[in-house]
PDB file as gemmi writes it, atoms N, CA and C in Angstrom:
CRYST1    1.000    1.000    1.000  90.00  90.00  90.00 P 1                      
ATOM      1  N   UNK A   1      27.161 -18.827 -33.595  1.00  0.00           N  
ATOM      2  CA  UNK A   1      26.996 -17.415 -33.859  1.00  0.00           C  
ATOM      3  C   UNK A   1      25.889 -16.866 -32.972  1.00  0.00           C  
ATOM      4  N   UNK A   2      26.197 -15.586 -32.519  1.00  0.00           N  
ATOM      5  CA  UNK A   2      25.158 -15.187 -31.314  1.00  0.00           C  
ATOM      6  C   UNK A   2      24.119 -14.406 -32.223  1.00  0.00           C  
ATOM      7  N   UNK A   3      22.912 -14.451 -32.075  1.00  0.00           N  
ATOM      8  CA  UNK A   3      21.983 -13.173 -32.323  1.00  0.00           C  
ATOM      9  C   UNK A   3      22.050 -12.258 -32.387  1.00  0.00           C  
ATOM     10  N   UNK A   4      21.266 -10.979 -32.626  1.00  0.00           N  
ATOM     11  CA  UNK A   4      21.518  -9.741 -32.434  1.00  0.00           C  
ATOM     12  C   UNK A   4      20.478  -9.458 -31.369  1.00  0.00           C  
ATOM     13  N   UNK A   5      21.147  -9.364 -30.308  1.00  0.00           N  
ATOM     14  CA  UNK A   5      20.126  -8.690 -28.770  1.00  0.00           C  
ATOM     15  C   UNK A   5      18.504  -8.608 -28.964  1.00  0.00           C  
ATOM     16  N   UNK A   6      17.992  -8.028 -30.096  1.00  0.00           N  
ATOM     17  CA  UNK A   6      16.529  -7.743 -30.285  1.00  0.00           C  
ATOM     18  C   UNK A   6      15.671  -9.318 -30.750  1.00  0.00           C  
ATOM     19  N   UNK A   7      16.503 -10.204 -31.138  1.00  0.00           N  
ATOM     20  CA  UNK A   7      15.739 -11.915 -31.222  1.00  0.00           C  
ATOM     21  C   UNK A   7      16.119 -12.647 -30.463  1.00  0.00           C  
ATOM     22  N   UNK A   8      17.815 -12.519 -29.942  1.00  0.00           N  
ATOM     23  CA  UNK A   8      17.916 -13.819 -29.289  1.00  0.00           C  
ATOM     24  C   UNK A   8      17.029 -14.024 -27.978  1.00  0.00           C  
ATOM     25  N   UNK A   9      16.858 -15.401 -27.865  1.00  0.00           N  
ATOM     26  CA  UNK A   9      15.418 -15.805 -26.855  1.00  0.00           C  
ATOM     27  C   UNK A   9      16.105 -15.718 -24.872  1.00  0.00           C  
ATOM     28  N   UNK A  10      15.316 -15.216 -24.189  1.00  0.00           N  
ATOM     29  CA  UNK A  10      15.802 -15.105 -22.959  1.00  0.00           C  
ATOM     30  C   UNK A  10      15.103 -15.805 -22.617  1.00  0.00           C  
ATOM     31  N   UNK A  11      15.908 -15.939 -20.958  1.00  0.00           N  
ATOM     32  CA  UNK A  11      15.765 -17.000 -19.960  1.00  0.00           C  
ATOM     33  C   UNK A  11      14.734 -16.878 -19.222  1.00  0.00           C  
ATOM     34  N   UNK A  12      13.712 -17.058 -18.841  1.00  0.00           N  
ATOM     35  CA  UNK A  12      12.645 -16.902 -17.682  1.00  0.00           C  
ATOM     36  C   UNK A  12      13.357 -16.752 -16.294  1.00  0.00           C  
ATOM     37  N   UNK A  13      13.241 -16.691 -15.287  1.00  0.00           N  
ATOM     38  CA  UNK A  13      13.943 -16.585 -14.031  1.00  0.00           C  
ATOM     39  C   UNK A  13      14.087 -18.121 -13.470  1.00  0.00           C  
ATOM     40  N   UNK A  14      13.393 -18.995 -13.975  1.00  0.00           N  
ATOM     41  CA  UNK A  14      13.797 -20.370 -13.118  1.00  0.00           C  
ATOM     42  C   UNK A  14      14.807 -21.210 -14.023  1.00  0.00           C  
ATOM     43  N   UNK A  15      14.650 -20.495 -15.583  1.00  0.00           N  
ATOM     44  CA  UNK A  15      16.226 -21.288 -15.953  1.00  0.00           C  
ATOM     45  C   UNK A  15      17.017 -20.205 -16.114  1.00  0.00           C  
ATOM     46  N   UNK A  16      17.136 -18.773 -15.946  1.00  0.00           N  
ATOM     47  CA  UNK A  16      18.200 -18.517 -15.370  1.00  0.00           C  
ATOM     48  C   UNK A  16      18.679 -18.811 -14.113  1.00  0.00           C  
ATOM     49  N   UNK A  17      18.026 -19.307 -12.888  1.00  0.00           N  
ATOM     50  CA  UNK A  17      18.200 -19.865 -11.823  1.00  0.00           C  
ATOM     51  C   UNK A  17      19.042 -20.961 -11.782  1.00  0.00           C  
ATOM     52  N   UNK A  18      18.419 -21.901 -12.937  1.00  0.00           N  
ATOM     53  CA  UNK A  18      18.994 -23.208 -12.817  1.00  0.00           C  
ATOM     54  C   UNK A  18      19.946 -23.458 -13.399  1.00  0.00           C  
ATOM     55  N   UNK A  19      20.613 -21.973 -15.050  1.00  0.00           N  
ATOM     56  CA  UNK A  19      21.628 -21.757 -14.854  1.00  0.00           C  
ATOM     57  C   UNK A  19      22.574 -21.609 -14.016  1.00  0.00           C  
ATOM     58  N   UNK A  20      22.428 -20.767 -13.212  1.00  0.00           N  
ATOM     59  CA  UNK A  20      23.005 -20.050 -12.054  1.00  0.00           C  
ATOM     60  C   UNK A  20      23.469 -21.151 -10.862  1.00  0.00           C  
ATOM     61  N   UNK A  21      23.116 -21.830 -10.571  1.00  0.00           N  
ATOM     62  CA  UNK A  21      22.772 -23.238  -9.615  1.00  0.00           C  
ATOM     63  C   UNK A  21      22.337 -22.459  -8.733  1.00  0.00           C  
ATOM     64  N   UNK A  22      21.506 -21.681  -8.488  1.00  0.00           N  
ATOM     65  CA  UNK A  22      20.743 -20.818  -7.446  1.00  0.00           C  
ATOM     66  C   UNK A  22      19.218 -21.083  -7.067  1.00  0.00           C  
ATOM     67  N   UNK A  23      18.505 -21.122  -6.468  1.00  0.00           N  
ATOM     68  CA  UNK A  23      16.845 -21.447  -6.869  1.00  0.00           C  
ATOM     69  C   UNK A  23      16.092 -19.868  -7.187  1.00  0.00           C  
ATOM     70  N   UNK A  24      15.247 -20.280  -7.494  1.00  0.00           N  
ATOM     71  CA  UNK A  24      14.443 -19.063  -8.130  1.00  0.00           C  
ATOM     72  C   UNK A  24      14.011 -17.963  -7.572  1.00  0.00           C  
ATOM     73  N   UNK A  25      14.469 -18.050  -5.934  1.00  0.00           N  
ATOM     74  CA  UNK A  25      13.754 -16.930  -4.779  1.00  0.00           C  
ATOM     75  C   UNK A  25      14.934 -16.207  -4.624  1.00  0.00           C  
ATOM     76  N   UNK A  26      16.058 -17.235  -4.875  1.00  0.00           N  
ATOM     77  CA  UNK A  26      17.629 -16.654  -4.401  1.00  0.00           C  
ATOM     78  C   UNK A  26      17.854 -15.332  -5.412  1.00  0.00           C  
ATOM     79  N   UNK A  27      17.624 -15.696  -7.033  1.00  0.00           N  
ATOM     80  CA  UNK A  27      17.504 -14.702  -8.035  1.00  0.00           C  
ATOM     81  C   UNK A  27      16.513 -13.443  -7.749  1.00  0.00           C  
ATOM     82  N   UNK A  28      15.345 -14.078  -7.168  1.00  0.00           N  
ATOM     83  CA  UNK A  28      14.207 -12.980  -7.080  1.00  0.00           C  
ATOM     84  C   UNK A  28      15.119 -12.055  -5.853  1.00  0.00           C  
ATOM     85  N   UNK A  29      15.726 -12.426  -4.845  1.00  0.00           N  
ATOM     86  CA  UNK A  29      16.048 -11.807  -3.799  1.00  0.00           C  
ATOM     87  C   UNK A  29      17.688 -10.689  -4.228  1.00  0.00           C  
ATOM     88  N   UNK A  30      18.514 -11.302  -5.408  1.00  0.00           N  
ATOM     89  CA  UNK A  30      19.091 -10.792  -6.017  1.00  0.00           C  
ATOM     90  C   UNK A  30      18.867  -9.619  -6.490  1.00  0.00           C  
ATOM     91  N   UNK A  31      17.819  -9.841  -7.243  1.00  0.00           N  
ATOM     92  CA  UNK A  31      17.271  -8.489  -8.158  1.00  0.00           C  
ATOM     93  C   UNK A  31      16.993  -7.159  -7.266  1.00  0.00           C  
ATOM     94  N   UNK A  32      16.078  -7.958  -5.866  1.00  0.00           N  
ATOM     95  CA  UNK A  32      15.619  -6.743  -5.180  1.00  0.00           C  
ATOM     96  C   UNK A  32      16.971  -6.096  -4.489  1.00  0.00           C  
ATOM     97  N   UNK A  33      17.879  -7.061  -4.334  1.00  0.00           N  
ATOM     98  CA  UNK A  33      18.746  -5.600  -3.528  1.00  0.00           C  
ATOM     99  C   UNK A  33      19.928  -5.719  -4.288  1.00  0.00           C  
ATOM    100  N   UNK A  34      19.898  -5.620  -6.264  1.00  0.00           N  
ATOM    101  CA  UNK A  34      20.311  -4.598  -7.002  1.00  0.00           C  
ATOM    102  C   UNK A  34      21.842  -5.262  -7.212  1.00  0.00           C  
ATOM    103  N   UNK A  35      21.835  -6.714  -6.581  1.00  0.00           N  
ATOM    104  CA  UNK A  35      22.776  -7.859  -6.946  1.00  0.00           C  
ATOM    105  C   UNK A  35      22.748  -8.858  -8.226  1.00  0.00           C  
ATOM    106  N   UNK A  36      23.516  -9.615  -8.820  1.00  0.00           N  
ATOM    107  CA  UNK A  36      23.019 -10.929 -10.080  1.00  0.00           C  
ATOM    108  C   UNK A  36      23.226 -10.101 -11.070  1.00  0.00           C  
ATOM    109  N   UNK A  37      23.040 -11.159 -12.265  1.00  0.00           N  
ATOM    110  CA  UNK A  37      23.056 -10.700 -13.411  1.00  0.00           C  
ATOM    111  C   UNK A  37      22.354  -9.631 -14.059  1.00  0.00           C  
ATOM    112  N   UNK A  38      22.245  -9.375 -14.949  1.00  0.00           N  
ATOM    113  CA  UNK A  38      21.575  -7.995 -16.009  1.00  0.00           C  
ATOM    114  C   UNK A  38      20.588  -8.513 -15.774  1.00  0.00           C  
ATOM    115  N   UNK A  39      19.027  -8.471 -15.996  1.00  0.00           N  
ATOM    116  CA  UNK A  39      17.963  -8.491 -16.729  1.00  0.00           C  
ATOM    117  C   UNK A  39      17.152  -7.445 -17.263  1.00  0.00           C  
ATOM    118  N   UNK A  40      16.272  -8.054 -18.012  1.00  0.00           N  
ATOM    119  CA  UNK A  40      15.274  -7.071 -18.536  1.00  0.00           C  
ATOM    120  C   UNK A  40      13.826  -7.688 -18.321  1.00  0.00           C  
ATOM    121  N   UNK A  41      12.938  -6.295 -18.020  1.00  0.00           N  
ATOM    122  CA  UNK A  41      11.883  -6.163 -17.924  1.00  0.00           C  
ATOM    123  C   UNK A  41      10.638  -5.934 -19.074  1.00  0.00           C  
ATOM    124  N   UNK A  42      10.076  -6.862 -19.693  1.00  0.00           N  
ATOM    125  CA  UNK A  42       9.497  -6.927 -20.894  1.00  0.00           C  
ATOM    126  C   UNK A  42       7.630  -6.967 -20.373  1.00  0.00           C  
ATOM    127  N   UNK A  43       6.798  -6.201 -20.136  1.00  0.00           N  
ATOM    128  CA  UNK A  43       5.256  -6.211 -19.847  1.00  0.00           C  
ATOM    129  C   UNK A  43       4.912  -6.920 -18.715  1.00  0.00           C  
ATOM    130  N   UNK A  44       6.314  -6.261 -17.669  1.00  0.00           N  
ATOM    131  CA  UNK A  44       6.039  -6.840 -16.518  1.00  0.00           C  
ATOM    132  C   UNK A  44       6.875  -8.292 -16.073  1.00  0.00           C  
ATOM    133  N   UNK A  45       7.164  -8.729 -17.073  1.00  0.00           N  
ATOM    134  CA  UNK A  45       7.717 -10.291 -17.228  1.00  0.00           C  
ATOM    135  C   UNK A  45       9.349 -10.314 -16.836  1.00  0.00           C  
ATOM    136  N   UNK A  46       9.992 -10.976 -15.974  1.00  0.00           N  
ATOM    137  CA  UNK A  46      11.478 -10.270 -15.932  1.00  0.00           C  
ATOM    138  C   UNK A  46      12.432 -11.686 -16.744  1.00  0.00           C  
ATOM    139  N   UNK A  47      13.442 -11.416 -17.532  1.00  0.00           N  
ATOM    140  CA  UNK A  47      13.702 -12.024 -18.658  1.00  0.00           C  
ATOM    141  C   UNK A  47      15.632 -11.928 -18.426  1.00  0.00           C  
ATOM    142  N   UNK A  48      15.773 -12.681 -18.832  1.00  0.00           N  
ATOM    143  CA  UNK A  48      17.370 -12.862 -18.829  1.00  0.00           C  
ATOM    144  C   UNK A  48      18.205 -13.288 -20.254  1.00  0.00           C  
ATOM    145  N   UNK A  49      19.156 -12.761 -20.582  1.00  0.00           N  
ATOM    146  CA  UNK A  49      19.817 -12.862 -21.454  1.00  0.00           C  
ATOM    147  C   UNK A  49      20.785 -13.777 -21.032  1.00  0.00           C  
ATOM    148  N   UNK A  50      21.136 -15.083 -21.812  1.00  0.00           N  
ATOM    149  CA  UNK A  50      21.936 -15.819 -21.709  1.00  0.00           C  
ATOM    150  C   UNK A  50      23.378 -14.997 -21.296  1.00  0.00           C  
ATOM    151  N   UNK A  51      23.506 -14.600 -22.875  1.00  0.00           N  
ATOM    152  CA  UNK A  51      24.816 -13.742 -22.670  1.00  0.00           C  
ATOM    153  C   UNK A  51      25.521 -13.725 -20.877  1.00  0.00           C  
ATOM    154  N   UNK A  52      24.301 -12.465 -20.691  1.00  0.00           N  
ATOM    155  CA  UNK A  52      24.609 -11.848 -19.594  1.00  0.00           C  
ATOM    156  C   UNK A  52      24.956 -12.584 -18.734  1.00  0.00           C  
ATOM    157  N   UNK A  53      24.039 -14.094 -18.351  1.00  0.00           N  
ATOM    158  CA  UNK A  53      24.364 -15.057 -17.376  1.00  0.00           C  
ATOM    159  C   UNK A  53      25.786 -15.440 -17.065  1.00  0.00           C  
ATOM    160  N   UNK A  54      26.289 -15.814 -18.766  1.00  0.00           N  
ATOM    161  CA  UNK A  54      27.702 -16.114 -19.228  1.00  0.00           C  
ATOM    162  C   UNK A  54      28.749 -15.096 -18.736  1.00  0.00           C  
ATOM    163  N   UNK A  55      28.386 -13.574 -19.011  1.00  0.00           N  
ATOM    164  CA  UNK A  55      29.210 -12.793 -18.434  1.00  0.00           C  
ATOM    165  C   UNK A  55      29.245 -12.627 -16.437  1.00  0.00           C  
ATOM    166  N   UNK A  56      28.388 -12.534 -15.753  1.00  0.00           N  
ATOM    167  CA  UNK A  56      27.960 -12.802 -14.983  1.00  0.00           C  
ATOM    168  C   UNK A  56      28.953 -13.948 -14.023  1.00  0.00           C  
ATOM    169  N   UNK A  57      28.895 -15.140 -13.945  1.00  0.00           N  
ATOM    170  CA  UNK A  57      29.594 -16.441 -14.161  1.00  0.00           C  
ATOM    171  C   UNK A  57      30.774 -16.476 -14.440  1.00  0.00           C  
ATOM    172  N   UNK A  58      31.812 -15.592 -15.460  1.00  0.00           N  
ATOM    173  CA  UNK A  58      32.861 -15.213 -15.750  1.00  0.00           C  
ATOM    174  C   UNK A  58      33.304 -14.373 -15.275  1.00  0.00           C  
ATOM    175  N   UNK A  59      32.468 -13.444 -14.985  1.00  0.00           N  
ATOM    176  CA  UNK A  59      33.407 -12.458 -13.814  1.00  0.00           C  
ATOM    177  C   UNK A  59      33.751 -13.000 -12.006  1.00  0.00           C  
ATOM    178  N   UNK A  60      33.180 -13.864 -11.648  1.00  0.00           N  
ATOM    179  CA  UNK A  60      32.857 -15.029 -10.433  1.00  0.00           C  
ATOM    180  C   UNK A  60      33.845 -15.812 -10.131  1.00  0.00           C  
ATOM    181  N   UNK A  61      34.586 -16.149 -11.892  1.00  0.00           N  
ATOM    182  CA  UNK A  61      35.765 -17.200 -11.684  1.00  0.00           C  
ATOM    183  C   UNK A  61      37.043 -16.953 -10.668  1.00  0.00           C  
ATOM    184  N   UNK A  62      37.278 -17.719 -10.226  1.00  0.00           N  
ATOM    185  CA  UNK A  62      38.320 -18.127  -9.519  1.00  0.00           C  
ATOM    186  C   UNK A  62      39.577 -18.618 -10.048  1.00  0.00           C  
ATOM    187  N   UNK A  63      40.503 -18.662 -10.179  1.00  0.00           N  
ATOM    188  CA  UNK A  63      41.566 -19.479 -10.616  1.00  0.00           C  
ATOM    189  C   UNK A  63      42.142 -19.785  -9.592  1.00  0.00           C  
ATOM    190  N   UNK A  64      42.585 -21.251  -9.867  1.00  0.00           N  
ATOM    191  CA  UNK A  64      43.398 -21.851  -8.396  1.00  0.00           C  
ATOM    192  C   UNK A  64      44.555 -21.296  -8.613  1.00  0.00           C  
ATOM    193  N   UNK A  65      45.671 -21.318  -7.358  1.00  0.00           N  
ATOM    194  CA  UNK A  65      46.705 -21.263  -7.146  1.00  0.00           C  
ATOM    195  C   UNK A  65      47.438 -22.118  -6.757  1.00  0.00           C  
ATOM    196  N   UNK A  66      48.465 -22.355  -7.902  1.00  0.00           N  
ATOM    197  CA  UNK A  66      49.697 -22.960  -7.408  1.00  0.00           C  
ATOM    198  C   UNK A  66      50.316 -23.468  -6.284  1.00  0.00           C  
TER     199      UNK A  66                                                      
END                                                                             
């Protein structure tokens, strides 16, 4: 069962990274030119929602062909 958005715990940028199989500069370089997943910005701190990763990742898929 998922959380409700305001508790469930987000990702820091190096395990959303390591979600991602990306390294952590590749994400930082993402963000700046307005590419990657959702995040949020919490007192400066930039934060990732699993979810989002998941959605993110799912829109990416490929299906082989026949």
């Amino acid at each position: 069962m998922l959380l409700p958005d305001e508790v469930r715990p987000r990702l820091k940028n190096d395990e959303a990274a390591a979600a991602l199989g990306v390294k952590p500069d590749t994400l930082k370089a993402w963000r700046s030119r307005g590419v990657g997943p959702a995040f949020v910005r919490v007192n400066g701190a930039i934060r990732y929602d699993p979810v989002d990763i998941a959605v993110y990742l799912g829109a990416r898929r490929v299906e082989p062909r026949a």
